[in-house]
Structures are given as C-alpha cells and as structure tokens.
C-alpha cells in the first residue's frame, strides 16, 4: 500500500523523462556509488569518474576485500547488491545522486551458476533500480551483446530488434533493459544502459565472459608464444578496448537527458574473429602460434551478433571510439610487456 502511495506521489511530481528537460539527478558534481567496482570494468571506471568529479565523490564498493592500493585511492565500502537495507543506508548516508551497477555474473560463469546469476543480475539490479526510484537517482547498469540471441539479425544488429537470448546471462540483461525502461516511463527514473561488446583490457582480469579469449591471447602470446583458443577461428564478435569503453561510459553518464532519445544504446568499436586477432599478433610476434579447441562457449558465441549498429549512440550523445584493432593490439602488447618481463 505504502509502495503504491509513494509511487503515485512520485509519478505526479516527476513528469516522464521524455517530456522533462531536467531531473533531480541532473547535478554538476554528483555523488556516485559504483557497485561491483573491483571487476574488469570497475577499477578503471572508478578512477576515471574520480578524475572528473573528485576522489571523495565516488564511492567504490564490492563484496570482495580491496587491495591496500585500491583502498588508498578513495572511499571504499562493502556493499552486497542483494542487501537492500545496507545499500539504502549507503545511498542515504553518502548523499548519493548516481548509482553505477556493475555487479553481475557474466555469460560463461553464469551458465555454471544459474541461481547466483539470477540473484545478482536480476534481484541485485532490481534493488538498485528501486533505490533510484525512492531517492531520485540516475542509475546506469550495463547490458551486453549477450542480450541478443540466435534469431537476432547478426550483422550490424540495430538497437531495436529481436531479443531471444539463450543464456541465463542474456535473459537477466533483457530483464535489466526492460525493467529499467519501465521504471523510466512509469516513475520517471533516470535509467541508462549501454550494450557493451566484449571488452579487452590490459590491467584488469576479465570476469568469466565468452569474449575473455581476446584478453588471454595477449598474455599467452607474450608468455608462451602460443594460445589454445576455446572458440573456432571464424567466430566474429564485436569488441572494444577498455579505455574507449570507460570514456564512453563516463560521457554517457554525464549526457543531459534531453539528448537521450532512448534509455538503452548499442555501443561498439570493431569486430574480429580469433583467426584475425591471431594474425595481428603474429605480425608483431612472428613465433606466435594459435590452436583451436572449442568448448561450451562456442555455442554462446554462435548465438551473438557479429557486429553492432551503434549509430544512434554516435548521433544522440556523441559516442566515438579512439582505438581500432591495430591500435588496440599495439597498446595491449606494449602495456603487457612490462608484466611479462
Ligand atoms: N567485461 C565485459 O566484456 C562485459 C561485456 C558486456 C557487458 N559487461 C557488463 O559490465 C558490467 C561489469 O562487468 P565486469 O567485466 O567488470 O564484471 P566482473 O565479473 O569483472 O566484475 C563484477 C563484480 O561484481 C562483484 N559482485 C558479485 N556479486 C556481487 C554482489 N552480490 N554485490 C556486489 N557486487 C558483486 C564481483 O565481486 C566483481 O568484482 C557487468 O554488468 C557486465 O554484465 C561486461
């Protein structure tokens, strides 16, 4: 009952995002809570947000113990997205304006832990979305190419198309998109989501996705001069270098509402398959050899797009990648050489 009274009050005090230019979360110096901040994307995103908005204004959080270096960089709290009361206390006590929810189980790990993936990716997300409604926050939760499925058109997949994913990860991300858009329309919540492709990073470990091979291959090329790939040679997937992903996400978070014509956007940089990335590495490390032993991740990759149409993100809020495949390959090898000396 209380829920419905509060909802009605909010519904009348907000107008929908489509008709209003400003939102209570449109603040120049936001206080930001990042959940799942110790993962592949979170460490770099927190650091970039702190450069833009100030160290003290970005609260990092996760359910893991941070390293002393991470702790020294700025505020860190323990936050489990499944614990609504704990999350709400953090939001209220820290005057949070924006939540970036990065907590998730990714595609390959999710297939091995269905219950946990459903809990973290759906219940955990719903908790943060509900907090955004109660406290008039901006909320950003990434989606993925994994939200598409085998019946989706696979080349230059548009923003709006068939979405019948065949992994638990994909199903939970369709839930994120639909519930976020529902809360935006119904309650005026400033929900935003980007469908990331596979993300390639030099300084953080990937968390168990189907595209992790594109990071592992660089480490193996430098260490062992060889790599056994769990996807077949012709499996093309959309990919992006982490610095582009992070800069784009910071820009998207800061974009004024009137520029956003939709709440969920495709975001892409380039596509390649294992044979093509192996060839790029071989141009730079001639001894490198690739072998192939496809496992259960092949079926997941085969259900995903080969390339994305992200023209709406480019038009509406100015998304632009800096790194292409060659620039990313050079940068990865340079950055990783010091790790493998
Ligand atoms: N990395 C990619 O290639 C990629 C691609 C597409 C979308 N995404 C999305 O981007 C987001 C971040 O991905 P990532 O690669 O950094 O993932 P990751 O697996 O590296 O990190 C996820 C973090 O969530 C934390 N976490 C797990 N359970 C939690 C809980 N109950 N409460 C709070 N935190 C919890 C983990 O400890 C971990 O640090 C996810 O939503 C993911 O779906 C990532």
Short mmCIF file of C-alpha atoms and ligand atoms in Angstrom, two decimals:
data_model
loop_
_atom_site.label_atom_id
_atom_site.label_comp_id
_atom_site.label_asym_id
_atom_site.label_seq_id
_atom_site.Cartn_x
_atom_site.Cartn_y
_atom_site.Cartn_z
CA UNK A 1 0.00 0.00 0.00
CA UNK A 2 2.77 2.35 1.06
CA UNK A 3 4.62 1.42 -2.14
CA UNK A 4 1.65 2.50 -4.28
CA UNK A 5 1.14 5.78 -2.37
CA UNK A 6 4.81 6.64 -2.78
CA UNK A 7 4.71 5.63 -6.43
CA UNK A 8 1.69 7.83 -7.12
CA UNK A 9 3.32 10.78 -5.40
CA UNK A 10 6.47 10.34 -7.43
CA UNK A 11 4.58 9.79 -10.64
CA UNK A 12 2.82 13.11 -10.24
CA UNK A 13 5.86 15.03 -9.03
CA UNK A 14 8.01 13.73 -11.92
CA UNK A 15 6.90 14.01 -15.47
CA UNK A 16 8.25 11.28 -17.74
CA UNK A 17 11.83 11.72 -18.91
CA UNK A 18 10.63 12.23 -22.45
CA UNK A 19 8.84 15.46 -21.57
CA UNK A 20 11.07 16.99 -18.91
CA UNK A 21 14.44 18.63 -19.54
CA UNK A 22 15.77 18.31 -16.01
CA UNK A 23 15.73 15.62 -13.39
CA UNK A 24 16.71 15.78 -9.70
CA UNK A 25 19.79 13.68 -10.57
CA UNK A 26 20.98 16.28 -13.17
CA UNK A 27 23.70 17.68 -10.93
CA UNK A 28 27.05 19.08 -11.99
CA UNK A 29 29.00 17.47 -9.12
CA UNK A 30 27.25 14.17 -8.47
CA UNK A 31 27.99 11.83 -5.59
CA UNK A 32 28.33 8.41 -7.24
CA UNK A 33 28.11 4.85 -5.86
CA UNK A 34 29.71 2.16 -8.05
CA UNK A 35 28.73 -1.44 -7.17
CA UNK A 36 30.84 -4.39 -8.32
CA UNK A 37 33.73 -1.93 -8.60
CA UNK A 38 36.57 -4.46 -8.21
CA UNK A 39 35.86 -6.21 -11.54
CA UNK A 40 37.33 -5.83 -15.03
CA UNK A 41 35.49 -2.56 -15.71
CA UNK A 42 35.01 -1.12 -12.24
CA UNK A 43 38.59 -0.32 -11.26
CA UNK A 44 39.19 1.86 -14.32
CA UNK A 45 35.72 3.39 -14.27
CA UNK A 46 36.06 4.49 -10.63
CA UNK A 47 39.43 6.03 -11.41
CA UNK A 48 38.07 7.98 -14.42
CA UNK A 49 34.98 9.16 -12.52
CA UNK A 50 37.21 10.34 -9.66
CA UNK A 51 39.35 12.35 -12.10
CA UNK A 52 36.18 14.07 -13.35
CA UNK A 53 34.16 14.50 -10.15
CA UNK A 54 36.72 14.35 -7.32
CA UNK A 55 38.02 11.40 -5.27
CA UNK A 56 35.64 11.86 -2.35
CA UNK A 57 32.56 11.98 -4.59
CA UNK A 58 32.94 8.47 -6.00
CA UNK A 59 32.31 5.62 -3.55
CA UNK A 60 33.67 2.29 -4.77
CA UNK A 61 32.01 -0.89 -3.46
CA UNK A 62 32.03 -4.65 -3.89
CA UNK A 63 31.67 -7.85 -1.85
CA UNK A 64 35.40 -8.53 -2.03
CA UNK A 65 38.22 -7.15 0.06
CA UNK A 66 40.04 -4.41 -1.85
CA UNK A 67 43.83 -4.33 -2.11
CA UNK A 68 45.62 -1.70 0.02
CA UNK A 69 46.34 0.28 -3.20
CA UNK A 70 42.63 0.40 -4.12
CA UNK A 71 41.72 1.43 -0.57
CA UNK A 72 44.27 4.23 -0.64
CA UNK A 73 42.77 5.68 -3.85
CA UNK A 74 39.47 6.84 -2.31
CA UNK A 75 36.35 5.80 -0.41
CA UNK A 76 35.52 2.09 -0.49
CA UNK A 77 32.60 0.34 1.26
CA UNK A 78 31.43 -3.26 1.39
CA UNK A 79 28.10 -3.44 -0.48
CA UNK A 80 26.17 -6.54 -1.50
CA UNK A 81 23.54 -5.67 -4.12
CA UNK A 82 21.36 -8.40 -2.63
CA UNK A 83 21.19 -6.50 0.67
CA UNK A 84 18.68 -3.71 0.04
CA UNK A 85 18.83 -2.26 3.55
CA UNK A 86 22.60 -2.00 3.51
CA UNK A 87 22.51 -0.38 0.05
CA UNK A 88 19.87 2.14 1.11
CA UNK A 89 21.91 3.12 4.16
CA UNK A 90 24.94 3.74 1.94
CA UNK A 91 22.85 5.81 -0.51
CA UNK A 92 21.31 7.97 2.23
CA UNK A 93 24.39 8.37 4.42
CA UNK A 94 26.56 9.36 1.46
CA UNK A 95 24.04 11.66 -0.32
CA UNK A 96 24.33 9.57 -3.47
CA UNK A 97 22.96 11.05 -6.74
CA UNK A 98 24.02 8.38 -9.24
CA UNK A 99 24.42 4.58 -8.99
CA UNK A 100 26.51 2.65 -11.48
CA UNK A 101 25.61 -1.02 -11.01
CA UNK A 102 28.43 -3.18 -12.39
CA UNK A 103 27.72 -6.22 -10.19
CA UNK A 104 26.99 -9.25 -12.34
CA UNK A 105 27.86 -12.82 -13.15
CA UNK A 106 28.99 -12.86 -16.77
CA UNK A 107 27.97 -15.27 -19.55
CA UNK A 108 30.31 -18.26 -19.09
CA UNK A 109 30.28 -18.13 -15.27
CA UNK A 110 26.51 -17.56 -15.28
CA UNK A 111 25.90 -20.80 -17.20
CA UNK A 112 27.68 -22.67 -14.36
CA UNK A 113 25.80 -20.78 -11.57
CA UNK A 114 22.25 -20.18 -12.73
CA UNK A 115 20.71 -19.34 -9.33
CA UNK A 116 23.50 -16.93 -8.46
CA UNK A 117 23.30 -15.23 -11.87
CA UNK A 118 19.55 -14.75 -11.47
CA UNK A 119 20.01 -13.35 -7.97
CA UNK A 120 22.86 -10.91 -8.66
CA UNK A 121 21.87 -9.83 -12.17
CA UNK A 122 18.12 -9.54 -11.57
CA UNK A 123 17.35 -9.16 -7.84
CA UNK A 124 20.53 -7.15 -7.28
CA UNK A 125 19.69 -4.88 -10.19
CA UNK A 126 16.05 -4.52 -9.11
CA UNK A 127 17.26 -3.41 -5.67
CA UNK A 128 19.37 -0.63 -7.16
CA UNK A 129 16.57 0.37 -9.55
CA UNK A 130 14.10 0.60 -6.68
CA UNK A 131 16.58 2.76 -4.75
CA UNK A 132 16.85 5.01 -7.79
CA UNK A 133 13.07 5.42 -7.71
CA UNK A 134 12.89 6.12 -3.98
CA UNK A 135 15.79 8.57 -3.91
CA UNK A 136 15.51 10.12 -7.39
CA UNK A 137 18.87 8.86 -8.59
CA UNK A 138 20.39 8.40 -12.01
CA UNK A 139 21.10 4.69 -12.50
CA UNK A 140 23.34 3.13 -15.11
CA UNK A 141 23.54 -0.66 -15.48
CA UNK A 142 25.36 -2.14 -18.47
CA UNK A 143 23.72 -4.57 -20.83
CA UNK A 144 25.59 -6.67 -23.38
CA UNK A 145 25.67 -8.24 -26.84
CA UNK A 146 24.64 -11.35 -24.85
CA UNK A 147 21.13 -9.89 -24.58
CA UNK A 148 20.66 -10.88 -28.23
CA UNK A 149 20.08 -14.45 -29.40
CA UNK A 150 20.26 -16.77 -32.41
CA UNK A 151 17.12 -15.27 -34.03
CA UNK A 152 18.54 -11.72 -33.87
CA UNK A 153 19.92 -10.38 -37.19
CA UNK A 154 23.67 -10.95 -36.68
CA UNK A 155 25.24 -8.31 -38.93
CA UNK A 156 25.06 -4.67 -37.86
CA UNK A 157 22.46 -5.59 -35.25
CA UNK A 158 20.31 -2.50 -34.57
CA UNK A 159 19.23 -1.17 -31.15
CA UNK A 160 15.68 -2.33 -31.59
CA UNK A 161 15.40 -5.91 -32.83
CA UNK A 162 14.55 -9.50 -31.86
CA UNK A 163 15.87 -10.36 -28.39
CA UNK A 164 15.53 -14.05 -27.52
CA UNK A 165 18.80 -14.85 -25.70
CA UNK A 166 19.66 -18.48 -24.93
CA UNK A 167 21.91 -17.91 -21.87
CA UNK A 168 20.83 -17.08 -18.34
CA UNK A 169 23.14 -14.04 -18.54
CA UNK A 170 21.35 -12.76 -21.64
CA UNK A 171 17.93 -13.33 -20.09
CA UNK A 172 18.91 -11.34 -16.98
CA UNK A 173 20.19 -8.48 -19.14
CA UNK A 174 16.96 -8.28 -21.15
CA UNK A 175 15.28 -8.02 -17.73
CA UNK A 176 17.61 -5.13 -16.81
CA UNK A 177 16.78 -3.26 -20.01
CA UNK A 178 13.02 -3.81 -19.81
CA UNK A 179 12.64 -3.09 -16.09
CA UNK A 180 14.86 -0.01 -16.38
CA UNK A 181 12.82 1.32 -19.28
CA UNK A 182 9.59 0.52 -17.43
CA UNK A 183 10.74 2.44 -14.33
CA UNK A 184 11.83 5.35 -16.54
CA UNK A 185 8.42 5.56 -18.18
CA UNK A 186 6.29 4.75 -15.15
CA UNK A 187 8.16 6.58 -12.37
CA UNK A 188 10.50 8.99 -14.19
CA UNK A 189 13.63 7.13 -13.06
CA UNK A 190 16.74 8.31 -14.92
CA UNK A 191 17.73 4.82 -16.07
CA UNK A 192 20.51 4.36 -18.65
CA UNK A 193 22.12 1.29 -20.17
CA UNK A 194 24.80 0.52 -22.75
CA UNK A 195 25.05 -2.79 -24.56
CA UNK A 196 28.78 -3.41 -24.35
CA UNK A 197 30.59 -5.76 -26.72
CA UNK A 198 33.49 -7.91 -25.43
CA UNK A 199 35.87 -5.67 -23.50
CA UNK A 200 39.65 -6.06 -23.89
CA UNK A 201 41.79 -4.77 -21.03
CA UNK A 202 45.49 -4.81 -20.19
CA UNK A 203 45.48 -4.05 -16.48
CA UNK A 204 42.38 -5.87 -15.17
CA UNK A 205 41.38 -9.53 -15.44
CA UNK A 206 38.22 -10.46 -17.34
CA UNK A 207 35.49 -11.86 -15.09
CA UNK A 208 34.30 -15.01 -16.92
CA UNK A 209 32.67 -13.89 -20.18
CA UNK A 210 32.65 -15.62 -23.58
CA UNK A 211 34.95 -12.96 -25.06
CA UNK A 212 37.70 -13.42 -22.42
CA UNK A 213 39.88 -15.20 -25.01
CA UNK A 214 40.61 -11.80 -26.58
CA UNK A 215 42.44 -10.80 -23.37
CA UNK A 216 44.01 -14.20 -22.57
CA UNK A 217 45.54 -14.46 -26.07
CA UNK A 218 47.78 -11.42 -25.42
CA UNK A 219 49.11 -12.79 -22.12
CA UNK A 220 49.80 -16.21 -23.68
CA UNK A 221 51.38 -14.71 -26.79
CA UNK A 222 53.90 -12.85 -24.65
CA UNK A 223 54.49 -15.63 -22.12
CA UNK A 224 54.26 -18.86 -24.15
CA UNK A 225 54.24 -17.65 -27.77
CA UNK A 226 51.14 -19.79 -28.30
CA UNK A 227 47.44 -19.89 -27.39
CA UNK A 228 44.78 -22.59 -27.44
CA UNK A 229 41.52 -20.82 -28.25
CA UNK A 230 38.19 -22.07 -26.90
CA UNK A 231 36.35 -20.50 -29.89
CA UNK A 232 36.72 -21.57 -33.53
CA UNK A 233 38.78 -19.44 -35.97
CA UNK A 234 35.82 -17.83 -37.79
CA UNK A 235 33.81 -16.75 -34.72
CA UNK A 236 33.44 -12.98 -35.27
CA UNK A 237 32.25 -10.91 -32.33
CA UNK A 238 32.02 -7.17 -31.59
CA UNK A 239 34.82 -5.96 -29.29
CA UNK A 240 36.13 -2.76 -27.72
CA UNK A 241 39.28 -1.63 -25.91
CA UNK A 242 38.71 -0.78 -22.25
CA UNK A 243 39.88 2.89 -22.39
CA UNK A 244 37.20 3.58 -25.04
CA UNK A 245 34.55 1.72 -23.03
CA UNK A 246 35.35 3.74 -19.90
CA UNK A 247 35.47 7.14 -21.61
CA UNK A 248 32.24 6.40 -23.47
CA UNK A 249 30.55 5.32 -20.24
CA UNK A 250 31.62 8.49 -18.42
CA UNK A 251 30.29 10.60 -21.33
CA UNK A 252 27.02 8.65 -21.41
CA UNK A 253 26.57 9.07 -17.66
CA UNK A 254 27.05 12.82 -17.97
CA UNK A 255 24.84 13.25 -21.06
CA UNK A 256 21.88 15.53 -20.39
CA UNK A 257 18.53 13.76 -20.55
CA UNK A 258 17.26 15.82 -23.47
CA UNK A 259 19.94 14.25 -25.73
CA UNK A 260 18.88 10.69 -24.95
CA UNK A 261 16.19 9.53 -27.35
CA UNK A 262 16.18 6.05 -25.80
CA UNK A 263 17.36 4.56 -22.50
CA UNK A 264 19.43 1.64 -23.90
CA UNK A 265 22.07 2.00 -26.62
CA UNK A 266 24.31 -0.37 -28.57
CA UNK A 267 27.97 0.61 -28.24
CA UNK A 268 30.69 -0.89 -30.42
CA UNK A 269 34.15 -0.28 -31.82
CA UNK A 270 35.29 -3.11 -34.15
CA UNK A 271 34.69 -6.81 -34.79
CA UNK A 272 37.19 -9.62 -35.31
CA UNK A 273 37.43 -13.39 -35.12
CA UNK A 274 40.18 -15.49 -33.43
CA UNK A 275 41.98 -16.05 -36.76
CA UNK A 276 42.15 -12.29 -37.42
CA UNK A 277 43.41 -11.34 -33.95
CA UNK A 278 45.98 -14.17 -34.12
CA UNK A 279 47.22 -12.74 -37.44
CA UNK A 280 47.56 -9.25 -35.90
CA UNK A 281 49.61 -10.69 -33.05
CA UNK A 282 51.75 -12.79 -35.43
CA UNK A 283 52.60 -9.62 -37.40
CA UNK A 284 54.15 -8.33 -34.17
CA UNK A 285 55.37 -11.63 -32.59
CA UNK A 286 56.30 -13.87 -35.57
CA UNK A 287 56.82 -17.03 -33.42
CA UNK A 288 53.22 -16.90 -32.14
CA UNK A 289 51.08 -19.98 -32.95
CA UNK A 290 47.34 -20.44 -32.39
CA UNK A 291 45.44 -23.73 -31.97
CA UNK A 292 41.70 -24.23 -31.55
CA UNK A 293 39.70 -26.40 -29.11
CA UNK A 294 36.13 -25.05 -28.99
CA UNK A 295 34.22 -25.75 -25.74
CA UNK A 296 30.72 -24.84 -24.42
CA UNK A 297 31.44 -21.15 -25.05
CA UNK A 298 31.31 -21.74 -28.82
CA UNK A 299 27.52 -22.22 -28.68
CA UNK A 300 27.17 -18.99 -26.68
CA UNK A 301 29.29 -17.02 -29.16
CA UNK A 302 27.38 -18.51 -32.11
CA UNK A 303 24.16 -17.04 -30.71
CA UNK A 304 25.53 -13.47 -30.54
CA UNK A 305 25.82 -10.70 -33.16
CA UNK A 306 28.92 -10.45 -35.35
CA UNK A 307 28.72 -6.66 -35.44
CA UNK A 308 26.55 -3.93 -33.91
CA UNK A 309 24.94 -0.83 -35.36
CA UNK A 310 25.72 1.83 -32.76
CA UNK A 311 24.86 4.83 -34.95
CA UNK A 312 22.18 6.06 -32.51
CA UNK A 313 24.76 6.34 -29.68
CA UNK A 314 27.06 8.23 -32.05
CA UNK A 315 24.27 10.61 -33.14
CA UNK A 316 22.48 11.20 -29.83
CA UNK A 317 25.25 11.62 -27.24
CA UNK A 318 28.44 11.66 -29.31
CA UNK A 319 29.89 8.16 -28.74
CA UNK A 320 33.18 7.74 -30.63
CA UNK A 321 35.87 5.08 -30.23
CA UNK A 322 39.54 6.07 -30.50
CA UNK A 323 41.05 2.58 -30.80
CA UNK A 324 40.72 0.35 -33.86
CA UNK A 325 42.01 -3.25 -33.99
CA UNK A 326 45.61 -2.29 -34.85
CA UNK A 327 45.85 0.49 -32.28
CA UNK A 328 44.38 -1.80 -29.59
CA UNK A 329 46.81 -4.63 -30.48
CA UNK A 330 49.83 -2.30 -30.27
CA UNK A 331 48.67 -0.79 -27.00
CA UNK A 332 47.90 -4.18 -25.38
CA UNK A 333 51.31 -5.60 -26.29
CA UNK A 334 53.15 -2.50 -25.07
CA UNK A 335 51.20 -2.40 -21.80
CA UNK A 336 51.60 -6.15 -21.12
CA UNK A 337 55.30 -6.39 -22.00
CA UNK A 338 56.23 -4.96 -18.59
CA UNK A 339 54.02 -7.61 -16.82
CA UNK A 340 55.76 -10.47 -18.61
CA UNK A 341 59.41 -9.38 -18.38
N1 LIG B 1 33.65 -7.33 -19.39
C1 LIG B 1 32.94 -7.44 -20.50
O1 LIG B 1 33.46 -7.87 -21.55
C2 LIG B 1 31.49 -7.02 -20.49
C3 LIG B 1 30.78 -7.06 -21.70
C4 LIG B 1 29.44 -6.71 -21.71
C5 LIG B 1 28.83 -6.27 -20.54
N2 LIG B 1 29.55 -6.23 -19.38
C6 LIG B 1 28.85 -5.79 -18.17
O2 LIG B 1 29.62 -4.82 -17.48
C7 LIG B 1 29.44 -4.97 -16.06
C8 LIG B 1 30.78 -5.13 -15.38
O3 LIG B 1 31.42 -6.26 -15.93
P1 LIG B 1 32.88 -6.73 -15.47
O4 LIG B 1 33.51 -7.33 -16.67
O5 LIG B 1 33.57 -5.67 -14.72
O6 LIG B 1 32.48 -7.94 -14.49
P2 LIG B 1 33.39 -8.68 -13.42
O7 LIG B 1 32.88 -10.08 -13.31
O8 LIG B 1 34.83 -8.49 -13.72
O9 LIG B 1 33.05 -7.87 -12.08
C9 LIG B 1 31.81 -7.98 -11.44
C10 LIG B 1 31.99 -7.59 -9.99
O10 LIG B 1 30.73 -7.79 -9.32
C11 LIG B 1 31.03 -8.19 -7.99
N3 LIG B 1 29.88 -8.84 -7.38
C12 LIG B 1 29.48 -10.14 -7.48
N4 LIG B 1 28.42 -10.36 -6.69
C13 LIG B 1 28.11 -9.18 -6.09
C14 LIG B 1 27.12 -8.78 -5.16
N5 LIG B 1 26.22 -9.65 -4.68
N6 LIG B 1 27.11 -7.50 -4.75
C15 LIG B 1 28.02 -6.61 -5.22
N7 LIG B 1 29.00 -6.94 -6.10
C16 LIG B 1 29.04 -8.21 -6.52
C17 LIG B 1 32.22 -9.13 -8.15
O11 LIG B 1 32.92 -9.28 -6.93
C18 LIG B 1 33.03 -8.43 -9.24
O12 LIG B 1 34.03 -7.60 -8.70
C19 LIG B 1 28.50 -6.18 -15.88
O13 LIG B 1 27.18 -5.72 -15.76
C20 LIG B 1 28.64 -6.93 -17.19
O14 LIG B 1 27.48 -7.66 -17.48
C21 LIG B 1 30.87 -6.59 -19.33
#
